[in-house]
CSV table of C-alpha atoms in Angstrom, one decimal:
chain,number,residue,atom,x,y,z
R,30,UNK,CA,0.0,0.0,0.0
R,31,UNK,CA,2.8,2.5,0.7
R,32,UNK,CA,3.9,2.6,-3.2
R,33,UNK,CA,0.2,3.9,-3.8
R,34,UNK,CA,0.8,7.1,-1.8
R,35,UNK,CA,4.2,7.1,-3.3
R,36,UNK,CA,3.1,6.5,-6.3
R,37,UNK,CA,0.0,9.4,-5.8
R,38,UNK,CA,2.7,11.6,-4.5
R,39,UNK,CA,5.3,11.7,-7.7
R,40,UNK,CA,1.9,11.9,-9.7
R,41,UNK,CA,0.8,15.1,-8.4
R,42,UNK,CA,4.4,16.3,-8.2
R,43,UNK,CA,4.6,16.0,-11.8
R,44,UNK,CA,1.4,17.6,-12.3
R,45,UNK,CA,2.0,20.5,-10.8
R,46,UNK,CA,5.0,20.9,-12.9
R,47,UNK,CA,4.4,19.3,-16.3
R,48,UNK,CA,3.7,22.2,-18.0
R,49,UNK,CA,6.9,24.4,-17.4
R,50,UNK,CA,8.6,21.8,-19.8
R,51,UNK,CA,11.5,20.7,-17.9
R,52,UNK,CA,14.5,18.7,-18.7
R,53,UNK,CA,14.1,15.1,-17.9
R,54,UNK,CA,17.2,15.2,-16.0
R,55,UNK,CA,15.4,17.1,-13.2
R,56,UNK,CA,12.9,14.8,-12.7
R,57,UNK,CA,15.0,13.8,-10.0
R,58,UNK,CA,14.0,15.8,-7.5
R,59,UNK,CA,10.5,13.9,-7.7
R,60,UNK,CA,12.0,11.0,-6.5
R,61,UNK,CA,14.1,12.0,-4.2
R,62,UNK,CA,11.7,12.4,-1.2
R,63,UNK,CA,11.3,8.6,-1.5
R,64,UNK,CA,14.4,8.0,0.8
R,65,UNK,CA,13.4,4.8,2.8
R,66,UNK,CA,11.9,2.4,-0.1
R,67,UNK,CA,14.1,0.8,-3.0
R,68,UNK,CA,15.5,-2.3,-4.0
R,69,UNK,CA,17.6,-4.2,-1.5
R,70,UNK,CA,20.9,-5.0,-2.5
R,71,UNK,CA,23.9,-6.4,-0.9
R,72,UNK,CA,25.4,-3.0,-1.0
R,73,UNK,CA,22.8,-1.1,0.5
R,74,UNK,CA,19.3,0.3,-1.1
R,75,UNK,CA,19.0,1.4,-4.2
R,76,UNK,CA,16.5,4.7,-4.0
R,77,UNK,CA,14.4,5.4,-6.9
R,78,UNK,CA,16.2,8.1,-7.7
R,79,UNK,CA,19.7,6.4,-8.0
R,80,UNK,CA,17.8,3.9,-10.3
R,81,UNK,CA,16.8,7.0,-12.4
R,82,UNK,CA,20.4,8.9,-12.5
R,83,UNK,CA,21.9,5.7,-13.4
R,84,UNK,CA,19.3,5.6,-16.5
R,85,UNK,CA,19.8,9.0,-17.4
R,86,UNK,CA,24.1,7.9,-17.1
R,87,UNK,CA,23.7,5.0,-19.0
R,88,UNK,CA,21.5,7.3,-22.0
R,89,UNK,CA,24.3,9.9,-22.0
R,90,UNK,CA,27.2,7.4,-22.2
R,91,UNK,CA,25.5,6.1,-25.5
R,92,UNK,CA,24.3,10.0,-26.4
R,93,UNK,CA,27.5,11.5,-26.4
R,94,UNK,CA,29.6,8.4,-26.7
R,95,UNK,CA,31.5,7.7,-23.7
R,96,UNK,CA,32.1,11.9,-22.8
R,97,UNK,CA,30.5,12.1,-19.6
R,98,UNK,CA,31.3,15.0,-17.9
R,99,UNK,CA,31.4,15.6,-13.8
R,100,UNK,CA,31.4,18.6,-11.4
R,101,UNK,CA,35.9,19.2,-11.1
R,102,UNK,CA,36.2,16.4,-14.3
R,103,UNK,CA,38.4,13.3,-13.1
R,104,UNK,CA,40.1,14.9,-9.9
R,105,UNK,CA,36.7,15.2,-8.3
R,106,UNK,CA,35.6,11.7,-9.2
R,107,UNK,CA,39.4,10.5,-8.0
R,108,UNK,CA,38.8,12.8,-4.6
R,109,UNK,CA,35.4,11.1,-3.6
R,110,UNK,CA,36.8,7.5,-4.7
R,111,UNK,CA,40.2,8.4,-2.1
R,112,UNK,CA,37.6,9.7,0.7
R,113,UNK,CA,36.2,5.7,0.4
R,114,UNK,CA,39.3,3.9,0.5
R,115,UNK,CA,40.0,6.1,3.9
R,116,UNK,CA,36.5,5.2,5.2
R,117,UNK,CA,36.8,1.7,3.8
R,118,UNK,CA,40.4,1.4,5.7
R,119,UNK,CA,38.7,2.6,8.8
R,120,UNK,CA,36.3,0.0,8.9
R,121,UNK,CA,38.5,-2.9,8.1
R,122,UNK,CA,40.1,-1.9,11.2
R,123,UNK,CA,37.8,-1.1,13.7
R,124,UNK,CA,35.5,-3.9,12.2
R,125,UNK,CA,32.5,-1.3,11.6
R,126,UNK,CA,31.9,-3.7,8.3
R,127,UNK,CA,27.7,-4.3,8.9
R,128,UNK,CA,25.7,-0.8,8.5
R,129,UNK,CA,29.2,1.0,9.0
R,130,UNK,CA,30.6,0.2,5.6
R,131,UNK,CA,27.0,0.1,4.0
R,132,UNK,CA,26.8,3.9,5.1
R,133,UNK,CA,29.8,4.9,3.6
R,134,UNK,CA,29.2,3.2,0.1
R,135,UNK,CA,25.9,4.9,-0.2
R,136,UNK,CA,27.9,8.4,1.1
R,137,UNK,CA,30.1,7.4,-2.0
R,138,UNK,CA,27.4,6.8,-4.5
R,139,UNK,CA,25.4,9.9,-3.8
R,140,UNK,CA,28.4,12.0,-3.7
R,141,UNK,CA,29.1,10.8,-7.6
R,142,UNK,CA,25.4,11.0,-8.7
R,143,UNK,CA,25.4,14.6,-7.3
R,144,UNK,CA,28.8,15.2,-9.5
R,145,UNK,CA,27.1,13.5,-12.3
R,146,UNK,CA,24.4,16.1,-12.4
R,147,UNK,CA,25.5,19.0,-11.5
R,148,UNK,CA,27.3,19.9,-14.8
R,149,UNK,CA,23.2,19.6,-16.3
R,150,UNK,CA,23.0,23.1,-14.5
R,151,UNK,CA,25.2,25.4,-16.4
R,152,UNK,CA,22.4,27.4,-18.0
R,153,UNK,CA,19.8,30.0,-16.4
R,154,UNK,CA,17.0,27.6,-18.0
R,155,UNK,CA,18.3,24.3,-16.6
R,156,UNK,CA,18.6,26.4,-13.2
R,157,UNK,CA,14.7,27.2,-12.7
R,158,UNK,CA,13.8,24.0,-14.0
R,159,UNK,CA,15.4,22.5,-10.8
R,160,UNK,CA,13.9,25.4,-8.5
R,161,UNK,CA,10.6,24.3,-10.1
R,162,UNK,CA,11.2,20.7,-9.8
R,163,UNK,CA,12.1,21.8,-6.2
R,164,UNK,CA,9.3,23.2,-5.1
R,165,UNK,CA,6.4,20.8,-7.1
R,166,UNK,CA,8.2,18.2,-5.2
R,167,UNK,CA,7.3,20.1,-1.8
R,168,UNK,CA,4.1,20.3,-2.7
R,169,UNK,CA,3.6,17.4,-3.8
R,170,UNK,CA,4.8,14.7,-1.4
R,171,UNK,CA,3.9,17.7,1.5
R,172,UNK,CA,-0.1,17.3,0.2
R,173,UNK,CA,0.2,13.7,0.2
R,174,UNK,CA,2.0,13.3,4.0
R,175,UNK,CA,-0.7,16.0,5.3
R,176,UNK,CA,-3.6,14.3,3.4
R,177,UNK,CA,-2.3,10.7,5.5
R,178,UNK,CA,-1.8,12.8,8.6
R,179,UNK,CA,-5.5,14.4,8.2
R,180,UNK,CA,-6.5,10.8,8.0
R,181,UNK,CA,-6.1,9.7,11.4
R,182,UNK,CA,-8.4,11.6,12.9
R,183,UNK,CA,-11.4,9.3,10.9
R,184,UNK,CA,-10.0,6.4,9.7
R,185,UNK,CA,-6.3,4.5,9.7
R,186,UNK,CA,-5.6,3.7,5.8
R,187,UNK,CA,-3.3,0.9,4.9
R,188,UNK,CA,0.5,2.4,4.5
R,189,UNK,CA,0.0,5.6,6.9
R,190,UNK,CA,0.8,4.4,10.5
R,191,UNK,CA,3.6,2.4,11.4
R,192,UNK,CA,4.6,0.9,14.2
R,193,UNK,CA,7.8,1.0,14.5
R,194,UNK,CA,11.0,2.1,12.9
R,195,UNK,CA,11.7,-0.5,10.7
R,196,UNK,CA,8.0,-0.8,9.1
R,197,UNK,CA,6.3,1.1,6.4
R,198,UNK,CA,4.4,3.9,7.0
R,199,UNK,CA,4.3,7.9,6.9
R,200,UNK,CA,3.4,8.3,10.2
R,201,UNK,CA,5.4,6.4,13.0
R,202,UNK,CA,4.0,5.3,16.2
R,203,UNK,CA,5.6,6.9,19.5
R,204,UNK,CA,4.8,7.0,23.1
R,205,UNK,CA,3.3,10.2,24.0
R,206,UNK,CA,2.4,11.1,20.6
R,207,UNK,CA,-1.2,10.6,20.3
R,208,UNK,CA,-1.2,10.4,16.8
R,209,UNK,CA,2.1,9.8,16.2
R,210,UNK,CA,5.1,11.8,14.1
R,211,UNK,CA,5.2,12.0,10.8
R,212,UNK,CA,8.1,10.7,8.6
R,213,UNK,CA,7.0,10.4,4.9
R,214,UNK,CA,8.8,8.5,3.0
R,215,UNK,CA,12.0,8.8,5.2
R,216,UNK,CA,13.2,6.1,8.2
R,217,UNK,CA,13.5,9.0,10.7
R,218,UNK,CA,10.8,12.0,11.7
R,219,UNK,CA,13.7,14.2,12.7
R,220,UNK,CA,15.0,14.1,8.6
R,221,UNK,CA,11.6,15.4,7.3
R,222,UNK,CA,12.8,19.1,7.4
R,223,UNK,CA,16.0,18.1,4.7
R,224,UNK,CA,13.1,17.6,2.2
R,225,UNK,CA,12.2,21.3,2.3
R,226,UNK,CA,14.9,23.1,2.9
R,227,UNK,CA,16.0,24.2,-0.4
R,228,UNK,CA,12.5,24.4,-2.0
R,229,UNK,CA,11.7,26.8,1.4
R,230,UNK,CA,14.4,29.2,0.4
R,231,UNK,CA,13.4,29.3,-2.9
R,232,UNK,CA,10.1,30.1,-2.1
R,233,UNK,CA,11.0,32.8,0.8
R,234,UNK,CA,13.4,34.5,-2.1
R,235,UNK,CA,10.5,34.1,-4.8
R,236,UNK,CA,8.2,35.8,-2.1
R,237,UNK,CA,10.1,38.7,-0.3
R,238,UNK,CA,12.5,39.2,-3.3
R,239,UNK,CA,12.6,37.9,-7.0
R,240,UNK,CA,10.3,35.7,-8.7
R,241,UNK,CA,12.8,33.6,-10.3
R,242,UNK,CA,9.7,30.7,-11.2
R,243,UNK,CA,7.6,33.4,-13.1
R,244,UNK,CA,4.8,31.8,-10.4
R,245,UNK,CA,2.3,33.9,-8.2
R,246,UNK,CA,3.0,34.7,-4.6
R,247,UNK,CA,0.2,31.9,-4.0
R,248,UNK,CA,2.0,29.3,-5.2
R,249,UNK,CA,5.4,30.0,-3.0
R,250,UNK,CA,2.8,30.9,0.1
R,251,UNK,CA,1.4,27.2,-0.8
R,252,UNK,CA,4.9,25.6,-0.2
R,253,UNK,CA,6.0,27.2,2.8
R,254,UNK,CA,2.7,26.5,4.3
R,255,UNK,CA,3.0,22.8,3.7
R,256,UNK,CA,6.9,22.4,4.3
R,257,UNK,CA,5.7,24.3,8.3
R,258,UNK,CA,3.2,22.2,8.6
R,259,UNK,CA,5.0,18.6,7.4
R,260,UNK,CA,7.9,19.9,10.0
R,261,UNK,CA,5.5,21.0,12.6
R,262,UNK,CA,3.9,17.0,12.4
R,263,UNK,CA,7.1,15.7,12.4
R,264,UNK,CA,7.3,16.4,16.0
R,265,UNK,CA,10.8,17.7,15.6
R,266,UNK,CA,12.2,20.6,17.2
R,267,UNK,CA,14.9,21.1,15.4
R,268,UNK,CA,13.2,21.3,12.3
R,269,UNK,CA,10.8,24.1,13.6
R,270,UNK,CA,13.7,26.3,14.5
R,271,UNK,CA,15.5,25.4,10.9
R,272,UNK,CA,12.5,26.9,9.5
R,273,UNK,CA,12.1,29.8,11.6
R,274,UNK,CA,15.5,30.9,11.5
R,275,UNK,CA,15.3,30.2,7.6
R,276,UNK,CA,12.6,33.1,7.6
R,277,UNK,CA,13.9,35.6,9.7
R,278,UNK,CA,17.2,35.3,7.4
R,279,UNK,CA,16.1,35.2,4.3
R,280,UNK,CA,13.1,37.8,4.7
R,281,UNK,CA,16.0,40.3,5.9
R,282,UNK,CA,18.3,39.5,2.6
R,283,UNK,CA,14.9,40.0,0.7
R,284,UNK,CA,14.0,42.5,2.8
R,285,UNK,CA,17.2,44.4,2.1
R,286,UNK,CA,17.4,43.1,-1.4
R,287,UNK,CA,14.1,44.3,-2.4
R,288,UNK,CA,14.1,46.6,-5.6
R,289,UNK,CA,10.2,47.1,-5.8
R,290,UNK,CA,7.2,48.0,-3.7
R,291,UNK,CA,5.3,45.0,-3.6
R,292,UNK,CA,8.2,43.0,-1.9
R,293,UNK,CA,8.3,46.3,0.4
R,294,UNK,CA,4.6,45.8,0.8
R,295,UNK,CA,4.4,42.0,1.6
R,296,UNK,CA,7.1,42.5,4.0
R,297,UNK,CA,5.5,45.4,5.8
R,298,UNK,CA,2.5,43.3,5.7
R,299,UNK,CA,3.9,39.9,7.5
R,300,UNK,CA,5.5,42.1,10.0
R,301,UNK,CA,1.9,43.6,11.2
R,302,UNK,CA,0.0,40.3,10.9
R,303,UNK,CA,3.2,39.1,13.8
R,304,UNK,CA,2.2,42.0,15.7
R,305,UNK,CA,-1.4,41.2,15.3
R,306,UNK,CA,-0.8,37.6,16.9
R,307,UNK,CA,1.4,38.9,19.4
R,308,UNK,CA,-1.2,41.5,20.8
R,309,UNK,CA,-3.7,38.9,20.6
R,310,UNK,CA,-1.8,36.6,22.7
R,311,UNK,CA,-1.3,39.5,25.1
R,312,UNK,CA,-4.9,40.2,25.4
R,313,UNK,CA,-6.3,36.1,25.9
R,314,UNK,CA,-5.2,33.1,27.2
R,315,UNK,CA,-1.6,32.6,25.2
R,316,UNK,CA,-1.0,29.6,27.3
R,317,UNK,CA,-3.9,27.4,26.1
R,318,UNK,CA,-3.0,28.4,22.6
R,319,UNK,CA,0.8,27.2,23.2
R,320,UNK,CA,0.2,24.4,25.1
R,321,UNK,CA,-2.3,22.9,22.3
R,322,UNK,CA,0.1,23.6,19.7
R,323,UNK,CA,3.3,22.1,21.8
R,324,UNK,CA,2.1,20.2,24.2
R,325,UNK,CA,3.6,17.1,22.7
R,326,UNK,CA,6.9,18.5,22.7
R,327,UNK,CA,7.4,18.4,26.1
R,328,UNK,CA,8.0,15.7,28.6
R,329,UNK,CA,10.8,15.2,26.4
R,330,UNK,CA,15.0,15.4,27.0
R,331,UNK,CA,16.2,19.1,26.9
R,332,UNK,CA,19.9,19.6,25.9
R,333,UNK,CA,21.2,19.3,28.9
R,334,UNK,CA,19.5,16.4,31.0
R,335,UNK,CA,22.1,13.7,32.2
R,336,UNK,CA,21.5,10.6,30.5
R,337,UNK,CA,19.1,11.9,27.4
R,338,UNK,CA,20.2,15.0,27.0
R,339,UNK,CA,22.3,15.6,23.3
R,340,UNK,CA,25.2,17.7,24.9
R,341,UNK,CA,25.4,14.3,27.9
R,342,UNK,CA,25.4,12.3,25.0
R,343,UNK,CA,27.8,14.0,22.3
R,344,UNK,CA,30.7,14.2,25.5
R,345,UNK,CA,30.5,10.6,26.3
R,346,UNK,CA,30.7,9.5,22.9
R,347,UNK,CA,33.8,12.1,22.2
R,348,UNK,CA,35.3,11.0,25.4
R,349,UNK,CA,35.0,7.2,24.7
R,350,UNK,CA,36.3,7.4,20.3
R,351,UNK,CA,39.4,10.2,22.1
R,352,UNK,CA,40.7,7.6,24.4
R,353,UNK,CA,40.0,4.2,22.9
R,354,UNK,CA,39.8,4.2,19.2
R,355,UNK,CA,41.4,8.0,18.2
R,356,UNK,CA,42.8,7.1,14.6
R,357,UNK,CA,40.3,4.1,13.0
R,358,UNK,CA,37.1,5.4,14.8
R,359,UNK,CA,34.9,2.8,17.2
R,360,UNK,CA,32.0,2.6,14.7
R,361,UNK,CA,28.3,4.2,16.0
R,362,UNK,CA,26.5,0.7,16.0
R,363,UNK,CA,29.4,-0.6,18.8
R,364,UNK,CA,29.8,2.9,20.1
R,365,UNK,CA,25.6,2.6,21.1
R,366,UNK,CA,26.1,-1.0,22.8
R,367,UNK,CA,29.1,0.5,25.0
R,368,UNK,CA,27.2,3.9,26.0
R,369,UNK,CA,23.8,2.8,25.9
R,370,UNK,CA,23.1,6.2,23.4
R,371,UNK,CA,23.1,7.1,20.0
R,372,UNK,CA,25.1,9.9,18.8
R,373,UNK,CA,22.6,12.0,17.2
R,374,UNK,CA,24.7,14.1,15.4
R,375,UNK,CA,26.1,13.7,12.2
R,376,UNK,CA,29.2,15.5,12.2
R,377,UNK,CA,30.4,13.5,15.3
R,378,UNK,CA,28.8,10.0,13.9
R,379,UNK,CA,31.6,10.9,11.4
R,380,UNK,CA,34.4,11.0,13.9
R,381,UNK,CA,32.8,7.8,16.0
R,382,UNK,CA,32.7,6.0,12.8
R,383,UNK,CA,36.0,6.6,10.9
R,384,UNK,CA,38.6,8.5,13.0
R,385,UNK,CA,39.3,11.7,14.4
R,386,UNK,CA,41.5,12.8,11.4
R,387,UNK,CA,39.5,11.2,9.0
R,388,UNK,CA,35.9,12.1,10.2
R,389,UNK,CA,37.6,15.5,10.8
R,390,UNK,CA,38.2,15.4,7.0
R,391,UNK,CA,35.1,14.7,5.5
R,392,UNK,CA,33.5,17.3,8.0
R,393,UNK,CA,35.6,20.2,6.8
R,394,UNK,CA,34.1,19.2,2.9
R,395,UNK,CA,31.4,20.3,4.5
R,396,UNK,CA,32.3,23.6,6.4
R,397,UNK,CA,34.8,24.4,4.2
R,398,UNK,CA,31.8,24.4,1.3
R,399,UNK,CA,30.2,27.0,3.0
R,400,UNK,CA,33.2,29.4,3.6
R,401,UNK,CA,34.4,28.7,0.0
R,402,UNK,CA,30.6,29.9,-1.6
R,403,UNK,CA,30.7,32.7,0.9
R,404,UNK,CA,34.8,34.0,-0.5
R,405,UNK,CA,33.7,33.5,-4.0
R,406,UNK,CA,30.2,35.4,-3.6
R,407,UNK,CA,32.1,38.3,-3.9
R,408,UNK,CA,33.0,37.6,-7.1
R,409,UNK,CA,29.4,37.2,-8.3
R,410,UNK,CA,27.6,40.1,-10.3
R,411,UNK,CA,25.3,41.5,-8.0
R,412,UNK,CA,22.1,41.3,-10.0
R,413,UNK,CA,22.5,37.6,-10.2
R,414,UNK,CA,23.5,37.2,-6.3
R,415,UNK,CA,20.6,36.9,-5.0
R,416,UNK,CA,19.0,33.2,-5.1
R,417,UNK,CA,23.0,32.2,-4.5
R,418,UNK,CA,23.0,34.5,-0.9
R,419,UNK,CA,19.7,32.5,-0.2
R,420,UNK,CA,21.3,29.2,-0.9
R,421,UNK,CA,24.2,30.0,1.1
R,422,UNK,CA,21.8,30.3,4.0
R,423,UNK,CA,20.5,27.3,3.6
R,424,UNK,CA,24.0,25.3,4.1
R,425,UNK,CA,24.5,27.1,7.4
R,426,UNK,CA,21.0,25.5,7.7
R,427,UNK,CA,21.6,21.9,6.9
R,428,UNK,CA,24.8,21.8,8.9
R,429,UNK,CA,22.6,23.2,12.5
R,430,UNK,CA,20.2,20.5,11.2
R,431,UNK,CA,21.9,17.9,11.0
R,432,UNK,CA,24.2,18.5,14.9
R,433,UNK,CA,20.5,17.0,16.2
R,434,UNK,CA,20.4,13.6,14.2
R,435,UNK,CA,22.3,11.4,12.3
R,436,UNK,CA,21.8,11.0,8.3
R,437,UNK,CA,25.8,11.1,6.9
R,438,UNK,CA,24.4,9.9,3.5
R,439,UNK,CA,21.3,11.9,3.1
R,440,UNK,CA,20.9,12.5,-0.6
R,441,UNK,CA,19.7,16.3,0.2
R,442,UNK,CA,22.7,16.9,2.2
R,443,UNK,CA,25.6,15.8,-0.5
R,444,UNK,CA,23.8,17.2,-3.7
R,445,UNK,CA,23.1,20.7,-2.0
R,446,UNK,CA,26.6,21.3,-0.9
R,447,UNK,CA,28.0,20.2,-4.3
R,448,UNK,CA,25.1,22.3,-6.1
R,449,UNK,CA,25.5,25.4,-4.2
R,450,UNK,CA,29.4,25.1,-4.3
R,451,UNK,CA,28.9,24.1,-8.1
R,452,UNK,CA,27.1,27.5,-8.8
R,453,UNK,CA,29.1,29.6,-6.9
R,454,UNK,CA,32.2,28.3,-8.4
R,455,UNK,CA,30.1,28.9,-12.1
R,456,UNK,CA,29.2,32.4,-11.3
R,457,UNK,CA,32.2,34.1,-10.2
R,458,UNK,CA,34.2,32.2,-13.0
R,459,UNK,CA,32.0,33.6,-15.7
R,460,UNK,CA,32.0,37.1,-13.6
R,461,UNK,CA,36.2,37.3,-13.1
R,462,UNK,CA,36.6,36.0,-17.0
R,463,UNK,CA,34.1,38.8,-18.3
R,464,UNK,CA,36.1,41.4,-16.2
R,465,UNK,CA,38.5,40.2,-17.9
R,466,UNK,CA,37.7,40.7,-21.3
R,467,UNK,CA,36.4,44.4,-20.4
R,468,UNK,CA,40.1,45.0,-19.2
R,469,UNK,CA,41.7,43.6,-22.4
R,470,UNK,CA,39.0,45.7,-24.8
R,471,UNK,CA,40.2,48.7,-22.8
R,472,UNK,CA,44.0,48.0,-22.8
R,473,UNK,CA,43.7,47.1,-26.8
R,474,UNK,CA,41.8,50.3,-27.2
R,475,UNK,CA,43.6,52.5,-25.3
R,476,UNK,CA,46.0,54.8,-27.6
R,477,UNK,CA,49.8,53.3,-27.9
C-alpha cells in the first residue's frame, strides 16, 4: 500500500509541474523524497532516484559516446573514490563492516550522482527548471504526508501508521504522541525538514524578493505553508527552528534586497500580521493556545538532561572514540552498545565512525563548502547574487540540522553542498573572466 501514496505523490508532483517543460534530468528531485523504499541489494538500497540517475548515465554514455562530464572532471571523481578507500580502511580496522561500511558506500554513490548532475545546470534555464522541480516536489509529497496525517483523525488507511522504525508507514507510532510523528517517506521524523529546505528558500526568495519561477505569490505561500506544517507534524524541534531561523534570514536578505514595492509591501504586511498575533496573545489566554500547539513536545530530553540529554550524549561518545579508538574510529552501531546512546549528530557520527582525522576530514568538505561559496560570492555580479545568498543560507542550515540527528548519507545533504558550491564556483568564473575581457578591450583600445 505505501507505493500507492508514493506512487500518488510523484503523480501530483509531476502535475504540478508538467507544464513548465523541464529537462528530464530534473525529474529527479521527484523522486528523491522517496528516501526509505528501493531495491535491497547487498550493498545497501537502491533509492528510486539512484535507479533513475543511473538511467539518465547510461542514455548519456550512448548520447554522447562515452564523454561524460562531472562537477571538477576526473580529480573530483578521484577525490570522492580516495575519501572511500579512507572510510573503507577505517572500517577494516575497527571492524565497523555491517551498516558501518553500507553507510559509507551509499555516502560514496550519492556524492558521484550529485557530480554526475550538477554539470546539467550550467544554463539559467536548466537552473529554474530544478527550482521548479524543487518546489512541485514540496508540494507534492507535502499534500500527500498532510492528506495521510488528516486521515487519522477518521480512519487508519493501509500504509500511513507504522509501528515502528523499521515498518512502512508515513506516520510512525511513539509514546506520547497521540497520533504519532510523521516521517513520509524517510526512516527517521527528525529528517523530514532536509526535504524542504532548499525548495523553502526558494520560495522565501520568490516571495520577499525575485520571482525567479515566473509563479504567483500563491503558489510559494502554498509551499511554505505545507513544508511548516510537514515539519511542525514531524514532531521535531529542530526542524521548527530550521525553519524559523530560515525566515527571519532570508526575509532580511529579501527585505534588504528588495528593488520594488510589492516586496516592500508583503514585507510590511507579515510584520503587522506578527504584531497582530502577538497583541492577541497578550490580550487572551496565550497559554492554552501554546500548550495545544506544543504540548507534545514536552516531557521530552532538553539539551542538557544527564542521560538523554544531546550535549550528555555527544561528550560521552567524544570521550569514549578520544581515548579508545582515536585514529580508526569505534563505529556508532558498537559505540551505542558500549554507552547505551546514539550519537545524534552527524558530524560527530563521522568521527565515532571513521577516526578523528578522518571524520575530521570529511566534515571540513562540509564547512569548508560553506566558507568557499561565501569568498567566492564576492566575485558574483550583483544582480545575479541573489538566489546564491539564499542558498548559502541554507548550508549554514543543513549543517545546524543535521548536529541533532544522524543522516551522513542523506541524498539532500551531498547534492546541496556540491550544487551550491557548483554555482558559486560557475558564477564568479563567468564574472572574473568577463572582467576580464572588459580590461583587455580597454587596454587594446587605449591609444599606444
Amino acid at each position: 500500500m505505501i507505493w500507492i501514496w508514493i506512487a500518488a505523490a510523484f503523480l501530483l508532483s509531476w502535475l504540478i509541474v508538467s507544464k513548465k517543460h523541464i529537462q528530464i534530468y530534473h525529474y529527479i528531485w521527484l523522486l528523491m523524497p522517496i528516501d526509505d523504499y528501493g531495491i535491497e541489494t547487498p550493498v545497501g538500497m537502491l533509492k528510486p532516484y539512484m535507479i533513475f540517475i543511473l538511467g539518465v548515465f547510461l542514455f548519456d554514455l550512448l548520447r554522447f559516446k562515452g564523454r561524460i562530464s562531472f562537477f571538477g572532471g576526473l580529480r573530483s571523481f578521484a577525490v570522492v573514490m580516495g575519501l572511500f578507500v579512507m572510510m573503507l580502511i577505517s572500517d577494516t580496522v575497527n571492524g565497523n563492516l555491517g551498516e558501518g561500511l553500507t553507510r559509507h558506500i551509499m555516502f560514496t554513490l550519492v556524492c558521484i550522482a550529485a557530480l554526475f548532475y550538477v554539470p546539467k545546470l550550467a544554463e539559467e534555464e536548466a537552473r529554474v527548471d530544478m527550482y521548479n522541480s524543487l518546489t512541485a516536489a514540496s508540494i507534492g509529497y507535502g499534500s500527500v504526508f498532510l492528506l495521510a496525517r488528516l486521515s487519522l483523525y477518521f480512519v487508519k488507511l493501509p500504509g500511513v501508521l507504522a509501528p515502528g522504525r523499521y515498518y512502512d508507514g508515513m506516520i510512525m507510532e511513539m509514546k506520547n504522541y497521540s497520533y504519532g510523528r510523521l516521517r513520509g517517506f524517510f526512516i527517521d521524523p527528525n529528517v523530514v525538514i532536509l526535504c524542504f529546505i532548499l525548495s523553502s528558500a526558494i520560495a522565501f526568495y520568490g516571495l520577499f524578493g525575485k520571482d525567479i519561477l515566473n509563479r504567483s505569490k500563491g503558489y510559494y505561500i502554498a509551499v511554505l505553508a505545507i513544508t511548516t506544517l510537514c515539519v511542525y507534524y514531524s514532531k521535531s524541534r529542530t526542524g521548527l527552528f530550521c525553519i524559523a531561523a530560515l525566515l527571519i534570514l532570508i526575509f532580511a536578505f529579501s527585505f534588504v534586497k528588495a528593488s520594488n514595492k510589492t516586496n516592500y509591501f508583503l514585507a510590511l504586511l507579515i510584520l503587522a500580521l506578527i504584531g497582530i498575533v502577538f497583541i492577541i496573545f497578550k490580550v487572551i489566554d496565550y497559554q492554552y493556545f501554546f500548550d495545544l500547539l506544543f504540548k507534545e513536545y514536552q516531557n521530552r530530553a532538553t539539551f542538557s538532561d544527564e542521560d538523554y540529554g544531546r550535549l550528555y550524549i555527544w561528550r560521552h561518545a567524544i570521550n569514549y572514540t578520544l581515548h579508545h579508538d582515536f585514529w580508526f574510529g569505534t563505529g556508532q552501531e558498537l559505540l551505542k552498545n558500549i554507552i547505551g546512546r546514539h550519537p545524534h549528530n552527524t558530524w560527530i557520527v563521522w568521527i565515532i565512525d571513521i577516526g578523528m582525522i578522518q571524520g575530521t576530514i570529511i566534515n571540513l568538505f562540509f564547512f569548508g563548502s560553506i566558507i568557499w561559496c561565501y569568498i567566492r560570492s564576492r566575485y558574483i555580479k550583483a544582480g545575479r547574487s541573489g538566489i546564491l545568498g539564499a542558498f548559502r543560507l541554507t548550508l549554514i542550515v543543513y549543517i545546524v540540522a543535521l548536529l541533532f540527528v544522524d543522516n551522513a548519507a542523506s541524498s539532500y545533504l551531498i547534492f546541496s553542498f556540491i550544487i551550491v558550491t557548483y554555482l558559486h564556483t560557475k558564477e564568479a568564473n563567468e564574472f572574473t573572466l568577463s572582467e576580464g575581457d572588459i580590461i583587455e578591450n580597454r587596454i587594446s583600445s587605449s591609444p599606444s
